[in-house]
CSV table of C-alpha atoms in Angstrom, one decimal:
chain,number,residue,atom,x,y,z
F,28,VAL,CA,0.0,0.0,0.0
F,29,GLN,CA,2.9,2.3,0.9
F,30,SER,CA,4.6,1.9,-2.5
F,31,VAL,CA,1.3,2.6,-4.3
F,32,HIS,CA,1.0,5.7,-2.2
F,33,LEU,CA,4.6,6.8,-3.0
F,34,LEU,CA,3.9,6.6,-6.7
F,35,GLN,CA,1.2,9.2,-6.2
F,36,VAL,CA,3.6,11.8,-4.8
F,37,ASP,CA,3.5,14.0,-7.8
F,38,SER,CA,6.2,16.4,-6.7
F,39,VAL,CA,8.7,13.4,-6.4
F,40,GLN,CA,7.6,12.1,-9.8
F,41,ARG,CA,8.3,15.5,-11.3
F,42,TRP,CA,11.7,15.7,-9.6
F,43,MET,CA,12.7,12.3,-10.9
F,44,ARG,CA,11.6,13.2,-14.5
F,45,ASP,CA,13.8,16.3,-14.4
F,46,LEU,CA,16.6,14.3,-12.7
F,47,LYS,CA,16.8,11.8,-15.5
F,48,LEU,CA,18.1,14.6,-17.8
F,49,MET,CA,20.3,16.3,-15.2
F,50,THR,CA,24.0,15.9,-15.2
F,51,GLU,CA,26.8,18.0,-13.6
F,52,CYS,CA,29.0,18.8,-16.6
F,53,GLU,CA,32.8,18.9,-16.5
I,11,ARG,CA,45.7,12.8,-15.3
I,12,ALA,CA,43.5,15.9,-15.0
I,13,ALA,CA,42.1,15.4,-18.5
I,14,GLN,CA,41.5,11.7,-17.6
I,15,GLY,CA,39.3,12.9,-14.7
I,16,ARG,CA,37.2,15.1,-17.0
I,17,ALA,CA,36.9,12.3,-19.5
I,18,TYR,CA,35.6,9.9,-16.7
I,19,GLY,CA,33.1,12.6,-15.7
I,20,ASN,CA,31.9,13.0,-19.3
I,21,LEU,CA,31.7,9.2,-19.8
I,22,GLY,CA,29.7,8.9,-16.6
I,23,ASN,CA,27.3,11.6,-17.8
I,24,THR,CA,26.9,10.0,-21.2
I,25,GLN,CA,26.1,6.5,-19.7
I,26,TYR,CA,23.7,8.2,-17.3
I,27,LEU,CA,21.8,9.9,-20.2
I,28,LEU,CA,21.7,6.5,-22.0
I,29,GLY,CA,20.0,5.1,-18.9
I,30,ASN,CA,23.0,2.9,-18.0
I,31,PHE,CA,23.1,3.8,-14.4
I,32,SER,CA,25.5,1.1,-13.1
I,33,GLU,CA,28.1,2.0,-15.8
I,34,ALA,CA,27.6,5.7,-15.0
I,35,THR,CA,28.4,5.1,-11.3
I,36,ALA,CA,31.6,3.2,-12.2
I,37,PHE,CA,32.8,6.2,-14.3
I,38,HIS,CA,31.8,8.7,-11.7
I,39,LYS,CA,33.7,6.8,-9.0
I,40,GLU,CA,36.8,7.0,-11.1
I,41,ARG,CA,36.1,10.7,-11.6
I,42,LEU,CA,35.7,11.1,-7.8
I,43,ALA,CA,39.1,9.4,-7.1
I,44,ILE,CA,40.9,11.7,-9.5
I,45,ALA,CA,39.2,14.8,-8.1
I,46,LYS,CA,40.3,13.8,-4.6
I,47,GLU,CA,43.8,13.2,-5.9
I,48,PHE,CA,44.0,16.8,-7.1
I,49,GLY,CA,42.2,18.3,-4.2
I,50,ASP,CA,39.6,19.6,-6.7
I,51,ARG,CA,36.6,20.1,-4.4
I,52,ALA,CA,34.3,21.5,-7.1
I,53,ALA,CA,34.8,18.4,-9.2
I,54,GLU,CA,34.5,16.2,-6.1
I,55,ARG,CA,31.2,17.9,-5.4
I,56,ARG,CA,29.9,17.3,-9.0
I,57,ALA,CA,30.9,13.6,-8.7
I,58,TYR,CA,28.9,13.3,-5.5
I,59,SER,CA,25.8,14.8,-7.1
I,60,ASN,CA,26.1,12.6,-10.2
I,61,LEU,CA,26.6,9.5,-8.0
I,62,GLY,CA,23.5,10.5,-5.9
I,63,ASN,CA,21.4,10.9,-9.0
I,64,ALA,CA,22.5,7.6,-10.6
I,65,HIS,CA,21.7,5.7,-7.4
I,66,ILE,CA,18.1,7.0,-7.4
I,67,PHE,CA,17.5,5.1,-10.6
I,68,LEU,CA,19.2,2.0,-9.3
I,69,GLY,CA,16.7,2.1,-6.5
I,70,ARG,CA,19.4,2.6,-3.9
I,71,PHE,CA,17.8,5.6,-2.1
I,72,ASP,CA,19.9,5.1,1.0
I,73,VAL,CA,23.2,5.4,-1.0
I,74,SER,CA,21.8,8.5,-2.8
I,75,ALA,CA,21.1,10.1,0.5
I,76,GLU,CA,24.7,9.6,1.6
I,77,TYR,CA,26.1,11.1,-1.6
I,78,TYR,CA,23.7,14.0,-1.5
I,79,LYS,CA,24.9,14.7,2.1
I,80,LYS,CA,28.5,14.9,0.8
I,81,THR,CA,27.3,17.3,-1.9
I,82,LEU,CA,25.6,19.4,0.8
I,83,GLN,CA,28.7,19.5,3.0
I,84,LEU,CA,30.9,20.5,0.1
I,85,SER,CA,28.5,23.1,-1.2
I,86,ARG,CA,28.6,24.8,2.2
I,87,GLN,CA,32.4,24.7,2.2
I,88,LEU,CA,32.4,26.2,-1.3
I,89,LYS,CA,29.8,28.7,-0.2
I,90,ASP,CA,27.6,27.9,-3.2
I,91,GLN,CA,24.0,28.6,-2.0
I,92,ALA,CA,22.3,27.5,-5.2
I,93,VAL,CA,24.0,24.1,-5.0
I,94,GLU,CA,23.2,23.9,-1.3
I,95,ALA,CA,19.5,24.5,-2.1
I,96,GLN,CA,19.6,21.9,-4.8
I,97,ALA,CA,21.2,19.3,-2.5
I,98,CYS,CA,18.5,20.0,0.2
I,99,TYR,CA,15.8,19.6,-2.5
I,100,SER,CA,17.4,16.2,-3.6
I,101,LEU,CA,17.6,15.1,0.0
I,102,GLY,CA,14.0,16.0,0.7
I,103,ASN,CA,12.8,14.0,-2.3
I,104,THR,CA,15.2,11.1,-1.4
I,105,TYR,CA,13.9,10.9,2.2
I,106,THR,CA,10.3,10.9,0.8
I,107,LEU,CA,11.2,7.9,-1.3
I,108,LEU,CA,12.7,6.4,1.9
I,109,GLN,CA,9.3,7.2,3.6
I,110,ASP,CA,11.1,9.2,6.3
I,111,PHE,CA,8.7,12.2,6.0
I,112,GLU,CA,10.0,14.1,9.1
I,113,ARG,CA,13.5,14.2,7.6
I,114,ALA,CA,12.1,15.0,4.2
I,115,ILE,CA,10.4,18.0,5.7
I,116,GLU,CA,13.6,19.2,7.4
I,117,TYR,CA,15.4,19.3,4.1
I,118,HIS,CA,12.5,20.8,2.1
I,119,LEU,CA,12.2,23.6,4.8
I,120,LYS,CA,15.9,24.3,4.4
I,121,HIS,CA,15.5,24.4,0.6
I,122,LEU,CA,12.6,26.8,1.1
I,123,GLN,CA,14.6,29.1,3.3
I,124,ILE,CA,17.5,29.3,0.7
I,125,ALA,CA,15.1,29.7,-2.2
I,126,GLN,CA,13.6,32.7,-0.3
I,127,GLU,CA,17.0,34.2,0.4
I,128,LEU,CA,17.9,33.8,-3.3
I,129,ARG,CA,14.5,35.2,-4.4
I,130,ASP,CA,14.0,32.0,-6.4
I,131,ARG,CA,10.2,31.8,-6.8
I,132,VAL,CA,10.3,28.6,-8.9
I,133,GLY,CA,12.4,26.9,-6.2
I,134,GLU,CA,10.1,28.3,-3.5
I,135,GLY,CA,7.1,27.0,-5.3
I,136,ARG,CA,8.6,23.5,-5.6
I,137,ALA,CA,9.5,23.5,-1.9
I,138,CYS,CA,5.9,24.4,-1.0
I,139,TRP,CA,4.6,21.7,-3.3
I,140,SER,CA,6.9,19.1,-1.7
I,141,LEU,CA,6.1,20.3,1.8
I,142,GLY,CA,2.4,20.0,1.1
I,143,ASN,CA,2.8,16.4,0.0
I,144,ALA,CA,5.1,15.5,2.9
I,145,TYR,CA,2.6,16.9,5.5
I,146,VAL,CA,-0.2,15.0,3.8
I,147,SER,CA,1.9,11.8,4.3
I,148,LEU,CA,2.2,12.7,8.0
I,149,GLY,CA,-1.5,13.3,8.3
I,150,ASN,CA,-0.9,17.0,9.1
I,151,HIS,CA,-3.6,18.4,6.9
I,152,GLU,CA,-3.6,21.9,8.3
I,153,GLN,CA,0.1,22.4,7.4
I,154,ALA,CA,-0.5,20.6,4.1
I,155,LEU,CA,-3.2,23.1,3.3
I,156,ASN,CA,-1.0,26.1,4.2
I,157,PHE,CA,1.7,25.0,1.8
I,158,ALA,CA,-0.7,24.1,-0.9
I,159,LYS,CA,-2.1,27.6,-0.7
I,160,LYS,CA,1.4,29.1,-0.9
I,161,HIS,CA,2.2,26.8,-3.9
I,162,LEU,CA,-1.0,27.9,-5.7
I,163,GLU,CA,-0.1,31.6,-5.0
I,164,ILE,CA,3.4,31.2,-6.4
I,165,SER,CA,2.2,29.1,-9.4
I,166,GLN,CA,-0.2,31.9,-10.3
I,167,GLU,CA,2.4,34.6,-9.9
I,168,ILE,CA,4.9,32.8,-12.2
I,169,GLY,CA,2.2,31.7,-14.7
I,170,ASP,CA,2.6,28.0,-14.2
I,171,CYS,CA,-0.8,26.7,-15.2
I,172,ASN,CA,0.2,23.0,-14.6
């Protein structure tokens, strides 16, 4: 139940979507 | 050797963008070792961020939290408030994934404080959004409502219809 709940945390989902394209460049 | 460090960093980033997170961590660890060898704290800080990010997608949220804490520590030493805010935001989200909502709130509040100091309304809006969700998870609906209202106000101000 908890993991289903977590998937509904929209602010975290949004952060992870942005994170996938975020790299600290040299 | 210095160029080798940069090459490792670039290889890590490329593997990351390809979705190869294990390979990315291997390259970023090499990058980290060379940054330490040279005493290059900015490069060390970048490696910690990249390692934290990659471990999120490996499902190792506990490992990410430790790397993000190193990022936070170095950002303070380097007096880089924007990076400090970003590290706090990452830690808040990571502790949400770890279901430690109290700690998530601590970091999101710190992120909010820095965003306000830097007059970063987008960051402030994201912090309020995150805090609203964290307080819902804790069952504190009154605080959740306060932050949801603040999030709405900022979203309207910056024209974020989403």
